[in-house]
Tab-separated table of C-alpha atoms in Angstrom:
chain	number	residue	atom	x	y	z
A	1	MET	CA	-9.985	11.093	-34.511
A	2	ARG	CA	-10.698	7.841	-35.055
A	3	GLN	CA	-8.756	5.214	-37.576
A	4	ALA	CA	-9.513	1.594	-37.358
A	5	VAL	CA	-6.710	-0.396	-36.491
A	6	ASP	CA	-6.055	-4.103	-37.792
A	7	LEU	CA	-8.462	-6.466	-35.477
A	8	ASN	CA	-4.803	-8.810	-35.814
A	9	LYS	CA	-3.931	-6.113	-34.449
A	10	ALA	CA	-7.044	-5.734	-31.144
A	11	TYR	CA	-6.268	-7.023	-28.300
A	12	ARG	CA	-2.884	-4.611	-28.271
A	13	LEU	CA	-5.572	-1.930	-27.292
A	14	LEU	CA	-6.454	-3.722	-24.071
A	15	ASN	CA	-2.923	-5.223	-23.587
A	16	HIS	CA	-1.633	-2.941	-20.405
A	17	GLY	CA	-5.496	-2.887	-18.851
A	18	PRO	CA	-6.760	0.214	-19.199
A	19	THR	CA	-10.067	0.728	-17.674
A	20	VAL	CA	-12.982	0.542	-20.187
A	21	LEU	CA	-16.087	2.607	-20.421
A	22	VAL	CA	-19.007	-0.237	-21.903
A	23	SER	CA	-21.608	2.091	-23.916
A	24	SER	CA	-24.652	0.070	-25.240
A	25	ALA	CA	-27.435	0.660	-27.536
A	26	HIS	CA	-31.536	-1.878	-27.586
A	27	GLY	CA	-34.351	-0.130	-28.511
A	28	GLY	CA	-33.603	3.461	-29.132
A	29	ARG	CA	-32.077	3.450	-25.211
A	30	GLN	CA	-28.046	3.470	-24.294
A	31	ASN	CA	-26.104	4.024	-21.483
A	32	VAL	CA	-22.210	3.951	-20.415
A	33	MET	CA	-20.856	2.753	-17.743
A	34	ALA	CA	-17.532	2.033	-16.669
A	35	ALA	CA	-15.979	-1.718	-16.665
A	36	ALA	CA	-12.112	-2.181	-14.520
A	37	TRP	CA	-12.396	-5.400	-15.240
A	38	SER	CA	-12.164	-6.510	-18.687
A	39	MET	CA	-8.910	-7.837	-20.907
A	40	PRO	CA	-8.007	-9.905	-24.295
A	41	LEU	CA	-9.226	-13.689	-24.365
A	42	ASP	CA	-8.125	-13.992	-28.307
A	43	PHE	CA	-5.791	-12.529	-30.433
A	44	SER	CA	-6.810	-13.710	-34.075
A	45	PRO	CA	-10.232	-13.158	-34.754
A	46	PRO	CA	-9.707	-10.817	-31.206
A	47	LYS	CA	-12.008	-11.512	-28.540
A	48	VAL	CA	-12.390	-10.135	-25.642
A	49	CYS	CA	-14.060	-11.162	-21.712
A	50	VAL	CA	-15.901	-8.174	-19.480
A	51	VAL	CA	-18.124	-8.710	-16.706
A	52	ILE	CA	-21.532	-6.699	-16.581
A	53	ASP	CA	-23.316	-6.742	-13.206
A	54	LYS	CA	-26.424	-8.003	-13.509
A	55	ASN	CA	-28.469	-5.084	-11.610
A	56	THR	CA	-26.679	-2.813	-15.310
A	57	LEU	CA	-28.969	-0.814	-17.526
A	58	THR	CA	-25.793	-1.977	-19.255
A	59	ARG	CA	-26.604	-6.207	-18.725
A	60	GLU	CA	-30.031	-5.205	-20.287
A	61	LEU	CA	-28.616	-3.393	-23.282
A	62	VAL	CA	-26.191	-6.272	-24.339
A	63	GLU	CA	-28.660	-9.010	-23.736
A	64	ALA	CA	-30.942	-7.551	-25.149
A	65	SER	CA	-28.671	-6.917	-28.422
A	66	GLY	CA	-26.095	-9.332	-28.306
A	67	GLU	CA	-22.726	-6.365	-28.820
A	68	LEU	CA	-21.471	-3.113	-26.789
A	69	VAL	CA	-18.242	-1.149	-27.348
A	70	LEU	CA	-15.352	-0.818	-25.081
A	71	ASN	CA	-14.154	2.440	-25.360
A	72	ILE	CA	-10.589	2.910	-23.974
A	73	PRO	CA	-11.220	6.431	-21.781
A	74	ALA	CA	-8.620	9.033	-21.580
A	75	ARG	CA	-7.401	10.486	-18.579
A	76	SER	CA	-9.854	13.712	-19.230
A	77	LEU	CA	-12.425	11.392	-18.497
A	78	ALA	CA	-11.504	9.325	-15.179
A	79	ALA	CA	-14.626	12.073	-13.549
A	80	ALA	CA	-16.516	10.801	-16.197
A	81	THR	CA	-15.571	7.730	-15.638
A	82	GLU	CA	-16.183	7.013	-12.592
A	83	ALA	CA	-19.261	9.625	-12.617
A	84	VAL	CA	-20.411	6.404	-14.675
A	85	GLY	CA	-19.688	3.693	-12.626
A	86	THR	CA	-21.363	4.841	-9.980
A	87	HIS	CA	-24.994	7.149	-11.471
A	88	SER	CA	-27.441	3.840	-12.965
A	89	GLY	CA	-28.870	4.867	-17.279
A	90	ARG	CA	-32.445	3.555	-15.174
A	91	ASP	CA	-32.437	7.233	-13.701
A	92	GLY	CA	-31.775	9.581	-16.618
A	93	ASP	CA	-29.027	9.252	-19.933
A	94	LYS	CA	-26.246	9.145	-19.063
A	95	PHE	CA	-24.370	10.834	-22.103
A	96	ALA	CA	-26.705	13.588	-21.110
A	97	GLU	CA	-26.349	14.054	-18.072
A	98	PHE	CA	-22.365	14.498	-17.915
A	99	GLY	CA	-22.283	15.815	-21.554
A	100	LEU	CA	-21.206	12.763	-22.996
A	101	GLY	CA	-20.826	13.340	-26.912
A	102	HIS	CA	-21.059	10.260	-29.030
A	103	SER	CA	-20.915	8.655	-32.466
A	104	PRO	CA	-21.747	6.058	-34.105
A	105	ALA	CA	-20.541	2.620	-34.385
A	106	SER	CA	-19.986	0.988	-38.125
A	107	LEU	CA	-21.026	-1.961	-37.320
A	108	VAL	CA	-23.009	-2.521	-33.502
A	109	GLY	CA	-25.736	-0.578	-31.982
A	110	ALA	CA	-23.718	1.193	-29.885
A	111	PRO	CA	-22.294	3.946	-29.310
A	112	LEU	CA	-18.196	5.214	-29.582
A	113	LEU	CA	-18.022	7.964	-26.302
A	114	ASP	CA	-16.261	11.059	-27.076
A	115	GLY	CA	-12.642	11.294	-26.200
A	116	CYS	CA	-11.798	8.270	-26.168
A	117	LEU	CA	-8.490	6.661	-26.722
A	118	ALA	CA	-10.145	3.836	-29.011
A	119	TRP	CA	-12.679	2.161	-29.523
A	120	LEU	CA	-13.705	-1.795	-29.659
A	121	GLU	CA	-16.873	-2.107	-31.643
A	122	CYS	CA	-17.723	-6.307	-29.778
A	123	LYS	CA	-19.839	-9.331	-30.823
A	124	VAL	CA	-21.097	-11.544	-27.749
A	125	ILE	CA	-20.766	-14.951	-28.159
A	126	VAL	CA	-23.764	-16.081	-25.946
A	127	GLU	CA	-22.490	-17.831	-23.094
A	128	ARG	CA	-25.034	-18.102	-20.572
A	129	HIS	CA	-23.582	-19.673	-17.648
A	130	ASN	CA	-20.768	-17.707	-17.221
A	131	GLN	CA	-23.168	-14.530	-17.839
A	132	ASP	CA	-25.755	-15.953	-15.472
A	133	ALA	CA	-23.080	-17.528	-13.201
A	134	TYR	CA	-20.279	-14.417	-12.770
A	135	ASP	CA	-21.191	-11.873	-15.076
A	136	LEU	CA	-19.156	-12.458	-17.471
A	137	PHE	CA	-19.274	-12.747	-20.925
A	138	ILE	CA	-17.120	-13.337	-23.953
A	139	ALA	CA	-17.894	-11.064	-26.986
A	140	GLU	CA	-15.279	-10.514	-30.223
A	141	VAL	CA	-14.437	-7.789	-31.318
A	142	VAL	CA	-15.496	-7.195	-35.324
A	143	ALA	CA	-14.075	-3.582	-35.816
A	144	ALA	CA	-11.323	-1.664	-33.967
A	145	TRP	CA	-10.122	2.001	-33.887
A	146	ALA	CA	-7.526	4.264	-31.879
A	147	ASP	CA	-6.749	8.189	-32.003
A	148	PRO	CA	-3.975	7.614	-34.654
A	149	ARG	CA	-1.995	10.780	-32.124
A	150	ASP	CA	-1.956	7.773	-29.490
A	151	PHE	CA	-2.194	4.529	-31.556
A	152	SER	CA	-1.104	3.914	-35.377
A	153	GLU	CA	0.365	0.963	-36.751
A	154	GLY	CA	-0.087	-1.464	-33.841
A	155	HIS	CA	2.043	0.413	-31.142
A	156	TRP	CA	0.650	3.030	-28.416
A	157	HIS	CA	2.543	6.066	-28.861
A	158	PHE	CA	1.609	8.803	-25.583
A	159	GLU	CA	3.280	11.637	-27.002
A	160	ALA	CA	3.890	14.979	-24.842
A	161	GLY	CA	0.435	16.704	-24.726
A	162	ARG	CA	-1.568	13.273	-25.002
A	163	GLU	CA	-3.163	12.211	-22.413
A	164	ARG	CA	-3.329	8.390	-21.735
A	165	SER	CA	-5.432	5.994	-20.414
A	166	ILE	CA	-5.779	5.220	-16.371
A	167	HIS	CA	-6.829	2.380	-14.348
A	168	TYR	CA	-9.077	2.058	-11.723
A	169	VAL	CA	-8.277	0.896	-8.786
A	170	ALA	CA	-10.774	2.402	-6.339
A	171	GLY	CA	-12.913	5.268	-4.449
A	172	GLY	CA	-12.371	7.367	-7.234
A	173	THR	CA	-8.540	6.803	-7.746
A	174	PHE	CA	-6.585	5.708	-10.509
A	175	PHE	CA	-3.374	5.144	-12.280
A	176	GLU	CA	-2.262	6.533	-14.822
A	177	THR	CA	-0.470	4.579	-17.351
A	178	GLY	CA	3.266	5.261	-16.953
A	179	ALA	CA	6.021	5.638	-18.609
A	180	GLU	CA	7.393	3.182	-21.400
A	181	PHE	CA	10.154	0.918	-21.509
A	182	SER	CA	11.787	-2.401	-23.531
A	183	VAL	CA	13.642	-4.673	-22.152
A	184	LYS	CA	14.452	-5.947	-26.040
B	1	MET	CA	8.430	-8.895	2.871
B	2	ARG	CA	4.763	-10.234	2.391
B	3	GLN	CA	2.481	-9.097	4.724
B	4	ALA	CA	-1.587	-10.454	4.593
B	5	VAL	CA	-4.195	-9.345	2.467
B	6	ASP	CA	-8.231	-9.284	3.726
B	7	LEU	CA	-9.108	-11.082	0.901
B	8	ASN	CA	-11.962	-8.842	0.382
B	9	LYS	CA	-9.608	-5.848	-0.688
B	10	ALA	CA	-7.722	-9.335	-2.793
B	11	TYR	CA	-9.505	-7.991	-6.110
B	12	ARG	CA	-7.663	-4.291	-5.791
B	13	LEU	CA	-4.676	-6.151	-6.056
B	14	LEU	CA	-5.275	-6.986	-9.695
B	15	ASN	CA	-7.865	-4.166	-10.178
B	16	HIS	CA	-5.044	-2.035	-12.504
B	17	GLY	CA	-4.314	-4.648	-14.911
B	18	PRO	CA	-1.231	-5.326	-14.284
B	19	THR	CA	0.117	-7.913	-15.877
B	20	VAL	CA	0.699	-11.123	-14.182
B	21	LEU	CA	3.133	-13.887	-13.946
B	22	VAL	CA	1.537	-17.630	-13.245
B	23	SER	CA	3.078	-20.300	-11.086
B	24	SER	CA	1.770	-23.214	-10.685
B	25	ALA	CA	3.212	-26.575	-9.366
B	26	HIS	CA	2.544	-30.948	-9.388
B	27	GLY	CA	4.024	-33.671	-8.822
B	28	GLY	CA	7.677	-32.419	-8.146
B	29	ARG	CA	7.247	-30.409	-11.313
B	30	GLN	CA	6.954	-26.405	-10.762
B	31	ASN	CA	7.272	-23.247	-13.312
B	32	VAL	CA	6.178	-20.420	-14.095
B	33	MET	CA	4.738	-17.957	-16.507
B	34	ALA	CA	3.548	-14.257	-17.931
B	35	ALA	CA	0.035	-13.923	-18.306
B	36	ALA	CA	-0.463	-10.361	-19.588
B	37	TRP	CA	-4.664	-11.456	-19.743
B	38	SER	CA	-6.079	-10.975	-16.063
B	39	MET	CA	-8.219	-9.687	-14.100
B	40	PRO	CA	-10.904	-9.859	-10.963
B	41	LEU	CA	-13.899	-11.244	-11.823
B	42	ASP	CA	-15.089	-10.639	-8.575
B	43	PHE	CA	-15.310	-9.605	-4.795
B	44	SER	CA	-15.592	-10.985	-2.299
B	45	PRO	CA	-15.208	-14.144	-2.361
B	46	PRO	CA	-12.425	-12.967	-4.350
B	47	LYS	CA	-11.745	-14.433	-8.231
B	48	VAL	CA	-10.071	-14.259	-11.159
B	49	CYS	CA	-10.202	-15.099	-15.093
B	50	VAL	CA	-6.277	-15.941	-16.257
B	51	VAL	CA	-5.944	-17.052	-19.686
B	52	ILE	CA	-3.890	-19.998	-20.514
B	53	ASP	CA	-2.945	-22.020	-23.455
B	54	LYS	CA	-3.311	-25.130	-24.175
B	55	ASN	CA	0.421	-25.420	-25.305
B	56	THR	CA	1.893	-24.340	-22.114
B	57	LEU	CA	4.066	-26.349	-18.861
B	58	THR	CA	1.515	-23.954	-16.972
B	59	ARG	CA	-1.365	-26.013	-18.145
B	60	GLU	CA	-0.326	-29.213	-17.698
B	61	LEU	CA	0.796	-28.024	-13.962
B	62	VAL	CA	-2.687	-25.880	-13.729
B	63	GLU	CA	-5.114	-28.504	-14.483
B	64	ALA	CA	-3.631	-31.100	-12.494
B	65	SER	CA	-3.128	-29.730	-9.529
B	66	GLY	CA	-6.112	-27.316	-9.390
B	67	GLU	CA	-4.436	-24.537	-7.818
B	68	LEU	CA	-2.450	-21.003	-8.887
B	69	VAL	CA	-0.837	-18.478	-7.379
B	70	LEU	CA	-1.063	-14.533	-9.801
B	71	ASN	CA	2.478	-13.527	-8.674
B	72	ILE	CA	2.517	-9.762	-9.971
B	73	PRO	CA	5.943	-8.587	-10.840
B	74	ALA	CA	7.831	-5.557	-9.764
B	75	ARG	CA	9.741	-3.803	-12.976
B	76	SER	CA	12.904	-5.513	-12.150
B	77	LEU	CA	11.440	-8.356	-13.153
B	78	ALA	CA	10.577	-7.048	-16.137
B	79	ALA	CA	13.705	-9.409	-18.490
B	80	ALA	CA	12.649	-12.298	-16.349
B	81	THR	CA	8.837	-11.135	-17.468
B	82	GLU	CA	9.169	-10.797	-21.039
B	83	ALA	CA	12.112	-14.316	-20.589
B	84	VAL	CA	9.297	-16.425	-18.452
B	85	GLY	CA	6.920	-15.503	-21.651
B	86	THR	CA	8.641	-16.538	-24.638
B	87	HIS	CA	10.422	-19.831	-22.943
B	88	SER	CA	9.284	-22.773	-22.096
B	89	GLY	CA	9.264	-24.812	-19.092
B	90	ARG	CA	9.186	-28.193	-20.786
B	91	ASP	CA	12.528	-27.482	-21.591
B	92	GLY	CA	14.148	-27.177	-18.055
B	93	ASP	CA	13.174	-25.560	-14.818
B	94	LYS	CA	12.942	-21.580	-15.026
B	95	PHE	CA	12.809	-20.749	-12.256
B	96	ALA	CA	16.783	-21.443	-12.359
B	97	GLU	CA	17.031	-20.639	-15.038
B	98	PHE	CA	16.321	-17.240	-15.157
B	99	GLY	CA	17.777	-17.193	-10.899
B	100	LEU	CA	14.272	-16.217	-9.829
B	101	GLY	CA	13.608	-17.106	-6.283
B	102	HIS	CA	10.452	-18.212	-4.754
B	103	SER	CA	9.148	-19.066	-1.096
B	104	PRO	CA	6.340	-22.080	-0.041
B	105	ALA	CA	2.459	-20.578	-0.236
B	106	SER	CA	0.481	-21.588	2.203
B	107	LEU	CA	-2.422	-23.245	1.280
B	108	VAL	CA	-1.037	-23.612	-2.812
B	109	GLY	CA	1.711	-26.065	-4.188
B	110	ALA	CA	2.571	-23.084	-6.422
B	111	PRO	CA	4.529	-21.755	-5.170
B	112	LEU	CA	5.171	-17.569	-4.357
B	113	LEU	CA	8.062	-15.585	-6.540
B	114	ASP	CA	10.616	-14.095	-4.335
B	115	GLY	CA	10.419	-9.718	-6.263
B	116	CYS	CA	6.739	-9.956	-6.219
B	117	LEU	CA	4.791	-6.656	-4.773
B	118	ALA	CA	1.990	-9.033	-4.259
B	119	TRP	CA	0.504	-12.562	-4.004
B	120	LEU	CA	-3.104	-14.530	-4.824
B	121	GLU	CA	-3.245	-17.604	-4.234
B	122	CYS	CA	-5.927	-19.464	-5.782
B	123	LYS	CA	-8.224	-22.630	-6.199
B	124	VAL	CA	-9.690	-23.437	-9.564
B	125	ILE	CA	-12.786	-22.965	-9.940
B	126	VAL	CA	-13.811	-26.001	-13.196
B	127	GLU	CA	-14.895	-24.651	-15.784
B	128	ARG	CA	-14.637	-28.054	-18.228
B	129	HIS	CA	-15.923	-25.670	-21.245
B	130	ASN	CA	-14.257	-22.091	-20.499
B	131	GLN	CA	-10.944	-23.995	-20.428
B	132	ASP	CA	-11.324	-25.905	-23.051
B	133	ALA	CA	-12.534	-23.363	-25.890
B	134	TYR	CA	-11.419	-20.392	-24.653
B	135	ASP	CA	-7.655	-21.439	-22.044
B	136	LEU	CA	-9.935	-19.270	-19.987
B	137	PHE	CA	-9.500	-20.675	-15.984
B	138	ILE	CA	-11.710	-19.036	-13.316
B	139	ALA	CA	-9.789	-19.039	-10.171
B	140	GLU	CA	-11.145	-18.412	-6.701
B	141	VAL	CA	-8.147	-16.016	-4.899
B	142	VAL	CA	-7.790	-18.199	-0.844
B	143	ALA	CA	-5.046	-16.193	0.309
B	144	ALA	CA	-3.026	-13.068	-0.324
B	145	TRP	CA	-0.281	-10.841	0.197
B	146	ALA	CA	1.626	-7.642	-0.880
B	147	ASP	CA	4.427	-5.775	0.367
B	148	PRO	CA	3.550	-3.694	3.052
B	149	ARG	CA	5.852	-0.652	1.844
B	150	ASP	CA	3.941	-0.696	-1.854
B	151	PHE	CA	0.656	-2.416	-0.849
B	152	SER	CA	-1.118	-2.095	2.855
B	153	GLU	CA	-4.920	-1.616	4.774
B	154	GLY	CA	-5.957	-2.072	0.940
B	155	HIS	CA	-4.436	0.928	-0.890
B	156	TRP	CA	-1.513	0.491	-2.759
B	157	HIS	CA	1.242	4.032	-2.035
B	158	PHE	CA	4.255	3.842	-4.574
B	159	GLU	CA	6.337	5.976	-2.887
B	160	ALA	CA	9.482	8.027	-4.244
B	161	GLY	CA	12.027	5.138	-5.240
B	162	ARG	CA	10.100	2.037	-4.853
B	163	GLU	CA	9.957	-0.363	-7.764
B	164	ARG	CA	6.116	-0.189	-9.167
B	165	SER	CA	3.990	-2.521	-11.090
B	166	ILE	CA	3.656	-3.572	-14.704
B	167	HIS	CA	1.999	-3.792	-18.204
B	168	TYR	CA	2.617	-5.566	-20.832
B	169	VAL	CA	2.301	-4.360	-24.043
B	170	ALA	CA	3.959	-6.436	-26.651
B	171	GLY	CA	7.156	-6.904	-28.027
B	172	GLY	CA	8.977	-6.367	-24.964
B	173	THR	CA	7.366	-3.417	-24.257
B	174	PHE	CA	5.638	-2.145	-21.294
B	175	PHE	CA	3.997	0.496	-19.705
B	176	GLU	CA	4.980	1.141	-15.852
B	177	THR	CA	1.684	1.748	-14.441
B	178	GLY	CA	1.893	6.021	-13.633
B	179	ALA	CA	0.862	8.494	-11.675
B	180	GLU	CA	-1.789	7.727	-9.158
B	181	PHE	CA	-4.599	10.629	-8.770
B	182	SER	CA	-8.265	11.359	-8.277
B	183	VAL	CA	-11.352	12.605	-9.326
B	184	LYS	CA	-13.046	12.800	-5.667
């Protein structure tokens, strides 16, 4: 289930630091990999940073297409997140290998991974030095979506029985996004 | 309570995407501000990214000193995190104003904020274009510390009764770091 997210609220999808899956496509190939290292970079127009290693197929597809999607997986995708983070798309289509469904995005060629909580369609702002020296990509968010059962009107509202986002640590270990609280 | 963290494990302090407090010092002045937008950038030597707005005193002190500390606050510092994120150090010493204790760092002039779970002492790798165009800072972690009750031997182990890290969303609302789980 997907509902458009106002672009000026898109940063809130990433603000709490969830692990994301980066999907990409170019020239008839597509891929998905895990990225624990992403963050918002600006509010409006929304921008993001994400680290994409030189040795990955994702890097090749993102540099060739200038596009990517940051998918925010729910907990039931944690095993798949670990799997797509440790297998290379060069060894076979990871969507098929790990039984991951996907749908077309609205403004970019990279697919939206099914079963996620939210999706950020992004176009790369080419910064050669950052990409070459640090594997660091800057991208503008051109469309954003969320499952309205979990995020609507600019707010997360994880309810009982709904799965939460996840935060990768290392070695197959994650933290779930925990209790919400307010200091106001 | 502080114990040194091996530099090649320092990324694990930030990998789950907690909100951090950036402390800084230069020329007899010091400051602390909140930053929801930070992430690891490399494993070894460890590097981090953090977004520091042009209008902040922190920006002035970090650019002048070339140093900063990323402090990872525990939940009891959430109200202070919100406060130091919405008040400027130009209006007075925020450590004094919000009753925040601090201790000297080992390799940088910026102080370590008391009551945090972990601390990353960092030296800025000057990247003028990123700083000017995106408010984006890249820094190398030169020393790292953690409260051994929460992180030791390269692993977080939040125990019953210990406070967890926090993840800012917006408008005074946070998520606590939730349950740990493994997919291995």
